[in-house]
Short mmCIF file of N, CA and C in Angstrom, two decimals:
data_model
loop_
_atom_site.label_atom_id
_atom_site.label_comp_id
_atom_site.label_asym_id
_atom_site.label_seq_id
_atom_site.Cartn_x
_atom_site.Cartn_y
_atom_site.Cartn_z
N MET A 1 -88.96 -12.74 41.10
CA MET A 1 -88.12 -11.58 40.74
C MET A 1 -86.98 -12.12 39.83
N ARG A 2 -86.87 -11.37 38.84
CA ARG A 2 -85.91 -11.55 37.88
C ARG A 2 -84.72 -10.55 37.98
N ILE A 3 -83.41 -11.10 38.02
CA ILE A 3 -82.24 -10.24 38.22
C ILE A 3 -81.74 -10.06 36.81
N PRO A 4 -81.51 -8.72 36.49
CA PRO A 4 -81.04 -8.50 35.15
C PRO A 4 -79.54 -8.77 35.09
N ILE A 5 -79.14 -9.27 33.89
CA ILE A 5 -77.75 -9.72 33.77
C ILE A 5 -77.07 -8.45 33.04
N THR A 6 -76.15 -7.93 33.92
CA THR A 6 -75.26 -6.82 33.41
C THR A 6 -73.86 -7.22 33.47
N GLY A 7 -73.06 -6.41 33.03
CA GLY A 7 -71.60 -6.72 33.03
C GLY A 7 -70.91 -6.84 34.41
N ARG A 8 -71.54 -6.10 35.31
CA ARG A 8 -71.09 -6.07 36.74
C ARG A 8 -71.63 -7.49 37.42
N ASN A 9 -72.76 -8.03 37.02
CA ASN A 9 -73.25 -9.25 37.50
C ASN A 9 -72.37 -10.46 37.01
N VAL A 10 -72.06 -10.39 35.65
CA VAL A 10 -71.29 -11.36 35.13
C VAL A 10 -69.92 -11.58 35.78
N VAL A 11 -69.31 -10.31 35.96
CA VAL A 11 -67.96 -10.33 36.51
C VAL A 11 -67.96 -10.87 38.01
N ALA A 12 -69.00 -10.53 38.82
CA ALA A 12 -69.22 -10.92 40.10
C ALA A 12 -69.40 -12.57 40.20
N LEU A 13 -70.21 -13.04 39.19
CA LEU A 13 -70.62 -14.44 39.15
C LEU A 13 -69.24 -15.26 38.63
N ALA A 14 -68.46 -14.67 37.83
CA ALA A 14 -67.26 -15.36 37.37
C ALA A 14 -66.29 -15.44 38.54
N VAL A 15 -66.20 -14.49 39.43
CA VAL A 15 -65.26 -14.44 40.38
C VAL A 15 -65.73 -15.37 41.57
N LEU A 16 -67.19 -15.42 41.89
CA LEU A 16 -67.54 -16.15 42.94
C LEU A 16 -67.85 -17.62 42.66
N LEU A 17 -68.12 -17.84 41.32
CA LEU A 17 -68.52 -19.24 40.93
C LEU A 17 -67.57 -20.39 41.41
N PRO A 18 -66.18 -20.21 40.95
CA PRO A 18 -65.32 -21.23 41.40
C PRO A 18 -65.27 -21.54 42.95
N GLY A 19 -65.43 -20.49 43.75
CA GLY A 19 -65.43 -20.72 45.12
C GLY A 19 -66.77 -21.40 45.63
N LEU A 20 -67.88 -21.11 44.99
CA LEU A 20 -69.13 -21.90 45.42
C LEU A 20 -69.13 -23.27 44.91
N LEU A 21 -68.44 -23.57 43.77
CA LEU A 21 -68.58 -24.92 43.18
C LEU A 21 -67.50 -25.87 43.90
N SER A 22 -66.52 -25.40 44.58
CA SER A 22 -65.61 -26.11 45.20
C SER A 22 -66.11 -26.76 46.51
N SER A 23 -65.48 -27.94 46.90
CA SER A 23 -66.01 -28.56 48.14
C SER A 23 -65.86 -27.67 49.33
N GLY A 24 -66.53 -27.88 50.32
CA GLY A 24 -66.54 -27.20 51.63
C GLY A 24 -65.28 -27.40 52.33
N LYS A 25 -64.60 -28.54 52.18
CA LYS A 25 -63.41 -28.85 52.95
C LYS A 25 -62.19 -28.16 52.33
N ALA A 26 -61.38 -27.65 53.16
CA ALA A 26 -60.15 -27.09 52.77
C ALA A 26 -59.15 -28.22 52.51
N ARG A 27 -58.51 -28.22 51.36
CA ARG A 27 -57.56 -29.26 50.97
C ARG A 27 -56.21 -28.90 51.65
N ALA A 28 -55.52 -29.85 52.18
CA ALA A 28 -54.24 -29.61 52.68
C ALA A 28 -53.26 -29.65 51.61
N GLN A 29 -52.28 -28.70 51.57
CA GLN A 29 -51.26 -28.75 50.56
C GLN A 29 -49.89 -29.27 51.19
N ASP A 30 -49.35 -30.13 50.45
CA ASP A 30 -47.99 -30.74 51.03
C ASP A 30 -46.93 -29.84 50.47
N VAL A 31 -46.60 -28.87 51.24
CA VAL A 31 -45.39 -27.99 50.79
C VAL A 31 -44.16 -28.52 51.34
N PRO A 32 -43.24 -28.80 50.38
CA PRO A 32 -41.98 -29.40 50.85
C PRO A 32 -41.10 -28.49 51.72
N GLY A 33 -40.51 -28.79 52.82
CA GLY A 33 -39.77 -27.97 53.68
C GLY A 33 -39.51 -28.72 54.94
N ILE A 34 -38.83 -28.15 55.78
CA ILE A 34 -38.48 -28.69 57.13
C ILE A 34 -39.66 -28.59 58.02
N GLU A 35 -40.09 -29.72 58.59
CA GLU A 35 -41.17 -29.84 59.58
C GLU A 35 -40.76 -30.16 60.94
N ILE A 36 -41.46 -29.69 61.95
CA ILE A 36 -41.13 -30.04 63.28
C ILE A 36 -41.74 -31.32 63.58
N CYS A 37 -40.92 -32.37 63.79
CA CYS A 37 -41.29 -33.69 63.88
C CYS A 37 -41.55 -34.05 65.38
N THR A 38 -41.21 -33.21 66.29
CA THR A 38 -41.44 -33.56 67.67
C THR A 38 -42.93 -33.55 68.11
N VAL A 39 -43.85 -33.01 67.31
CA VAL A 39 -45.24 -32.82 67.60
C VAL A 39 -45.94 -34.13 67.34
N GLU A 40 -45.34 -34.96 66.58
CA GLU A 40 -45.99 -36.28 66.14
C GLU A 40 -45.95 -37.22 67.36
N LYS A 41 -46.99 -37.84 67.62
CA LYS A 41 -47.09 -38.82 68.75
C LYS A 41 -46.65 -40.17 68.47
N SER A 42 -47.10 -40.73 67.28
CA SER A 42 -46.74 -41.99 66.96
C SER A 42 -45.36 -42.12 66.28
N MET A 43 -44.57 -43.26 66.47
CA MET A 43 -43.18 -43.33 65.99
C MET A 43 -43.21 -43.46 64.57
N GLU A 44 -44.27 -44.09 63.86
CA GLU A 44 -44.35 -44.19 62.47
C GLU A 44 -44.42 -42.81 61.83
N ARG A 45 -45.30 -41.97 62.32
CA ARG A 45 -45.48 -40.57 61.85
C ARG A 45 -44.23 -39.76 62.02
N ARG A 46 -43.62 -39.93 63.07
CA ARG A 46 -42.37 -39.15 63.37
C ARG A 46 -41.20 -39.58 62.52
N THR A 47 -41.12 -40.88 62.29
CA THR A 47 -40.13 -41.44 61.37
C THR A 47 -40.37 -40.94 59.92
N SER A 48 -41.65 -40.90 59.55
CA SER A 48 -42.03 -40.42 58.18
C SER A 48 -41.74 -39.01 58.13
N CYS A 49 -42.03 -38.22 59.11
CA CYS A 49 -41.68 -36.68 59.14
C CYS A 49 -40.15 -36.50 59.07
N LEU A 50 -39.36 -37.29 59.79
CA LEU A 50 -38.03 -37.17 59.64
C LEU A 50 -37.42 -37.48 58.28
N GLN A 51 -37.98 -38.66 57.78
CA GLN A 51 -37.50 -39.07 56.30
C GLN A 51 -37.91 -37.94 55.33
N SER A 52 -39.01 -37.32 55.55
CA SER A 52 -39.38 -36.25 54.63
C SER A 52 -38.40 -35.05 54.75
N ASN A 53 -37.92 -34.80 55.97
CA ASN A 53 -36.93 -33.77 56.13
C ASN A 53 -35.66 -34.15 55.63
N VAL A 54 -35.29 -35.40 55.63
CA VAL A 54 -34.01 -35.83 55.06
C VAL A 54 -34.08 -35.77 53.51
N ASP A 55 -35.21 -36.19 52.98
CA ASP A 55 -35.37 -36.16 51.48
C ASP A 55 -35.30 -34.73 51.06
N PHE A 56 -36.02 -33.68 51.69
CA PHE A 56 -36.02 -32.38 51.35
C PHE A 56 -34.47 -31.75 51.35
N LEU A 57 -33.87 -32.07 52.54
CA LEU A 57 -32.49 -31.54 52.64
C LEU A 57 -31.58 -32.16 51.56
N GLN A 58 -31.61 -33.50 51.20
CA GLN A 58 -30.95 -34.03 50.14
C GLN A 58 -31.25 -33.45 48.83
N LYS A 59 -32.46 -33.19 48.48
CA LYS A 59 -32.80 -32.49 47.24
C LYS A 59 -32.27 -31.07 47.19
N THR A 60 -32.44 -30.36 48.30
CA THR A 60 -31.81 -29.01 48.31
C THR A 60 -30.27 -28.91 48.19
N ILE A 61 -29.62 -29.97 48.86
CA ILE A 61 -28.24 -29.95 48.63
C ILE A 61 -27.85 -30.32 47.25
N THR A 62 -28.53 -31.19 46.59
CA THR A 62 -28.29 -31.69 45.26
C THR A 62 -28.41 -30.38 44.26
N ARG A 63 -29.50 -29.76 44.42
CA ARG A 63 -29.79 -28.53 43.67
C ARG A 63 -28.82 -27.41 43.83
N LEU A 64 -28.41 -27.08 45.17
CA LEU A 64 -27.44 -26.16 45.33
C LEU A 64 -26.05 -26.55 44.84
N THR A 65 -25.80 -27.77 44.86
CA THR A 65 -24.48 -28.26 44.39
C THR A 65 -24.32 -28.12 42.86
N ALA A 66 -25.40 -28.38 42.24
CA ALA A 66 -25.48 -28.15 40.70
C ALA A 66 -25.38 -26.73 40.46
N ASP A 67 -26.21 -25.83 41.13
CA ASP A 67 -26.09 -24.45 40.96
C ASP A 67 -24.65 -23.85 41.01
N HIS A 68 -24.04 -24.33 42.21
CA HIS A 68 -22.72 -23.74 42.53
C HIS A 68 -21.63 -24.28 41.39
N GLN A 69 -21.83 -25.63 40.97
CA GLN A 69 -20.92 -26.15 40.09
C GLN A 69 -21.02 -25.31 38.69
N GLN A 70 -22.26 -24.95 38.24
CA GLN A 70 -22.51 -24.13 37.11
C GLN A 70 -21.76 -22.74 37.27
N LYS A 71 -21.90 -22.19 38.49
CA LYS A 71 -21.23 -20.87 38.71
C LYS A 71 -19.69 -21.01 38.59
N LEU A 72 -19.12 -22.18 39.16
CA LEU A 72 -17.78 -22.41 39.23
C LEU A 72 -17.17 -22.61 37.77
N ASP A 73 -18.03 -23.44 37.00
CA ASP A 73 -17.60 -23.47 35.57
C ASP A 73 -17.62 -22.20 34.72
N ALA A 74 -18.61 -21.46 34.97
CA ALA A 74 -18.67 -20.19 34.37
C ALA A 74 -17.54 -19.46 34.66
N ALA A 75 -17.09 -19.40 36.00
CA ALA A 75 -15.95 -18.53 36.46
C ALA A 75 -14.71 -19.08 35.96
N ASN A 76 -14.53 -20.38 35.81
CA ASN A 76 -13.30 -20.98 35.30
C ASN A 76 -13.19 -20.62 33.81
N ARG A 77 -14.23 -20.61 33.05
CA ARG A 77 -14.34 -20.21 31.66
C ARG A 77 -13.76 -18.76 31.48
N GLN A 78 -14.40 -17.89 32.43
CA GLN A 78 -13.94 -16.40 32.29
C GLN A 78 -12.51 -16.33 32.70
N ILE A 79 -12.00 -17.10 33.71
CA ILE A 79 -10.66 -17.05 34.12
C ILE A 79 -9.73 -17.39 32.93
N GLU A 80 -10.14 -18.46 32.24
CA GLU A 80 -9.30 -18.86 31.01
C GLU A 80 -9.26 -17.85 29.94
N SER A 81 -10.46 -17.24 29.64
CA SER A 81 -10.50 -16.18 28.71
C SER A 81 -9.62 -14.96 28.97
N LEU A 82 -9.69 -14.68 30.33
CA LEU A 82 -8.84 -13.53 30.85
C LEU A 82 -7.38 -13.78 30.75
N LYS A 83 -7.08 -15.10 30.97
CA LYS A 83 -5.69 -15.45 30.85
C LYS A 83 -5.01 -15.29 29.40
N VAL A 84 -6.03 -15.70 28.50
CA VAL A 84 -5.67 -15.55 27.03
C VAL A 84 -5.52 -14.09 26.67
N ALA A 85 -6.33 -13.25 27.24
CA ALA A 85 -6.36 -11.83 26.98
C ALA A 85 -5.07 -11.17 27.58
N VAL A 86 -4.70 -11.56 28.69
CA VAL A 86 -3.51 -11.10 29.36
C VAL A 86 -2.24 -11.57 28.59
N ALA A 87 -2.21 -12.72 28.18
CA ALA A 87 -1.15 -13.21 27.28
C ALA A 87 -0.92 -12.42 26.10
N GLY A 88 -2.08 -12.16 25.39
CA GLY A 88 -2.01 -11.24 24.21
C GLY A 88 -1.60 -9.88 24.57
N LEU A 89 -2.03 -9.29 25.64
CA LEU A 89 -1.48 -7.92 26.07
C LEU A 89 -0.09 -7.97 26.35
N GLN A 90 0.30 -8.98 27.03
CA GLN A 90 1.74 -9.11 27.44
C GLN A 90 2.67 -9.17 26.20
N LYS A 91 2.21 -10.01 25.32
CA LYS A 91 2.93 -10.00 23.87
C LYS A 91 2.95 -8.71 23.29
N ALA A 92 1.87 -7.86 23.24
CA ALA A 92 1.90 -6.64 22.59
C ALA A 92 2.89 -5.61 23.39
N VAL A 93 2.86 -5.76 24.69
CA VAL A 93 3.77 -4.90 25.42
C VAL A 93 5.27 -5.26 25.12
N ASP A 94 5.59 -6.56 25.10
CA ASP A 94 6.83 -7.08 24.76
C ASP A 94 7.30 -6.43 23.37
N ASP A 95 6.35 -6.67 22.35
CA ASP A 95 6.80 -6.14 21.04
C ASP A 95 6.91 -4.59 21.02
N LEU A 96 6.07 -3.91 21.85
CA LEU A 96 6.39 -2.41 21.91
C LEU A 96 7.69 -2.01 22.58
N GLN A 97 7.95 -2.82 23.74
CA GLN A 97 9.30 -2.52 24.20
C GLN A 97 10.43 -2.88 23.40
N ALA A 98 10.35 -3.90 22.64
CA ALA A 98 11.38 -4.34 21.70
C ALA A 98 11.53 -3.26 20.63
N ALA A 99 10.40 -2.77 20.11
CA ALA A 99 10.50 -1.72 19.12
C ALA A 99 10.94 -0.40 19.65
N GLN A 100 10.66 -0.12 20.84
CA GLN A 100 11.20 1.13 21.44
C GLN A 100 12.72 0.98 21.70
N LYS A 101 13.11 -0.08 22.18
CA LYS A 101 14.56 -0.35 22.41
C LYS A 101 15.36 -0.35 21.10
N LYS A 102 14.76 -0.93 20.12
CA LYS A 102 15.43 -0.87 18.73
C LYS A 102 15.47 0.58 18.25
N ALA A 103 14.35 1.33 18.40
CA ALA A 103 14.35 2.70 18.05
C ALA A 103 15.33 3.57 18.73
N THR A 104 15.56 3.33 19.99
CA THR A 104 16.58 4.14 20.69
C THR A 104 18.00 3.72 20.41
N GLU A 105 18.10 2.48 19.98
CA GLU A 105 19.48 1.93 19.61
C GLU A 105 19.98 2.45 18.38
N GLU A 106 19.11 2.61 17.33
CA GLU A 106 19.48 2.96 16.10
C GLU A 106 20.16 4.36 15.95
N PRO A 107 19.60 5.37 16.63
CA PRO A 107 20.29 6.65 16.71
C PRO A 107 21.69 6.53 17.28
N LYS A 108 21.85 5.75 18.27
CA LYS A 108 23.15 5.57 18.96
C LYS A 108 24.13 4.99 17.89
N LYS A 109 23.70 3.94 17.23
CA LYS A 109 24.59 3.25 16.16
C LYS A 109 24.98 4.28 15.05
N LYS A 110 24.02 5.19 14.74
CA LYS A 110 24.32 6.19 13.73
C LYS A 110 25.34 7.13 14.26
N ASP A 111 25.20 7.54 15.52
CA ASP A 111 26.05 8.58 16.18
C ASP A 111 27.39 7.93 16.38
N THR A 112 27.52 6.73 16.75
CA THR A 112 28.79 6.11 17.15
C THR A 112 29.79 6.13 16.05
N PRO A 113 29.42 5.69 14.72
CA PRO A 113 30.51 5.70 13.62
C PRO A 113 30.81 7.14 13.34
N ALA A 114 29.97 8.17 13.44
CA ALA A 114 30.34 9.49 13.06
C ALA A 114 31.21 10.03 14.04
N THR A 115 31.07 9.83 15.29
CA THR A 115 31.91 10.30 16.34
C THR A 115 33.31 9.56 16.24
N ALA A 116 33.31 8.34 15.77
CA ALA A 116 34.56 7.53 15.57
C ALA A 116 35.39 8.17 14.53
N LYS A 117 34.67 8.68 13.48
CA LYS A 117 35.37 9.23 12.33
C LYS A 117 35.92 10.57 12.66
N GLU A 118 35.27 11.31 13.42
CA GLU A 118 35.49 12.58 13.84
C GLU A 118 36.77 12.62 14.80
N THR A 119 36.83 11.62 15.66
CA THR A 119 37.84 11.54 16.57
C THR A 119 39.29 11.37 16.07
N PRO A 120 39.51 10.53 15.06
CA PRO A 120 40.83 10.52 14.42
C PRO A 120 41.26 11.71 13.69
N ALA A 121 40.22 12.33 13.08
CA ALA A 121 40.53 13.51 12.23
C ALA A 121 40.83 14.66 13.28
N ALA A 122 40.39 14.60 14.40
CA ALA A 122 40.55 15.75 15.33
C ALA A 122 42.06 15.70 15.87
N LYS A 123 42.65 14.50 15.89
CA LYS A 123 43.97 14.32 16.36
C LYS A 123 44.91 14.90 15.43
#
């Protein structure tokens, strides 16, 4: 009996072929993480398990330290740029206040001599 090759058969063959060609044994994957070491009976295996846990934790701490240091550096850069912006704004406010003070003092100076001249004439 001959099986006709259709698009559906090709797709099914492509999906099933890798599974059929692989060995019958399931391969164990070494996934890094914390393992429960108390189930190990021999001292060598328990020690190896504990050392694996220590290595995993050290790598995790190192990675997290680097990540947090990058975040701190970025925050410090942002703080410095904000300090510069605040200093610029403070200077602008000081300039505006000085200009406002000067503008309010000029009419008083103009009014003061005029009233001084009028006062002796009034006597």
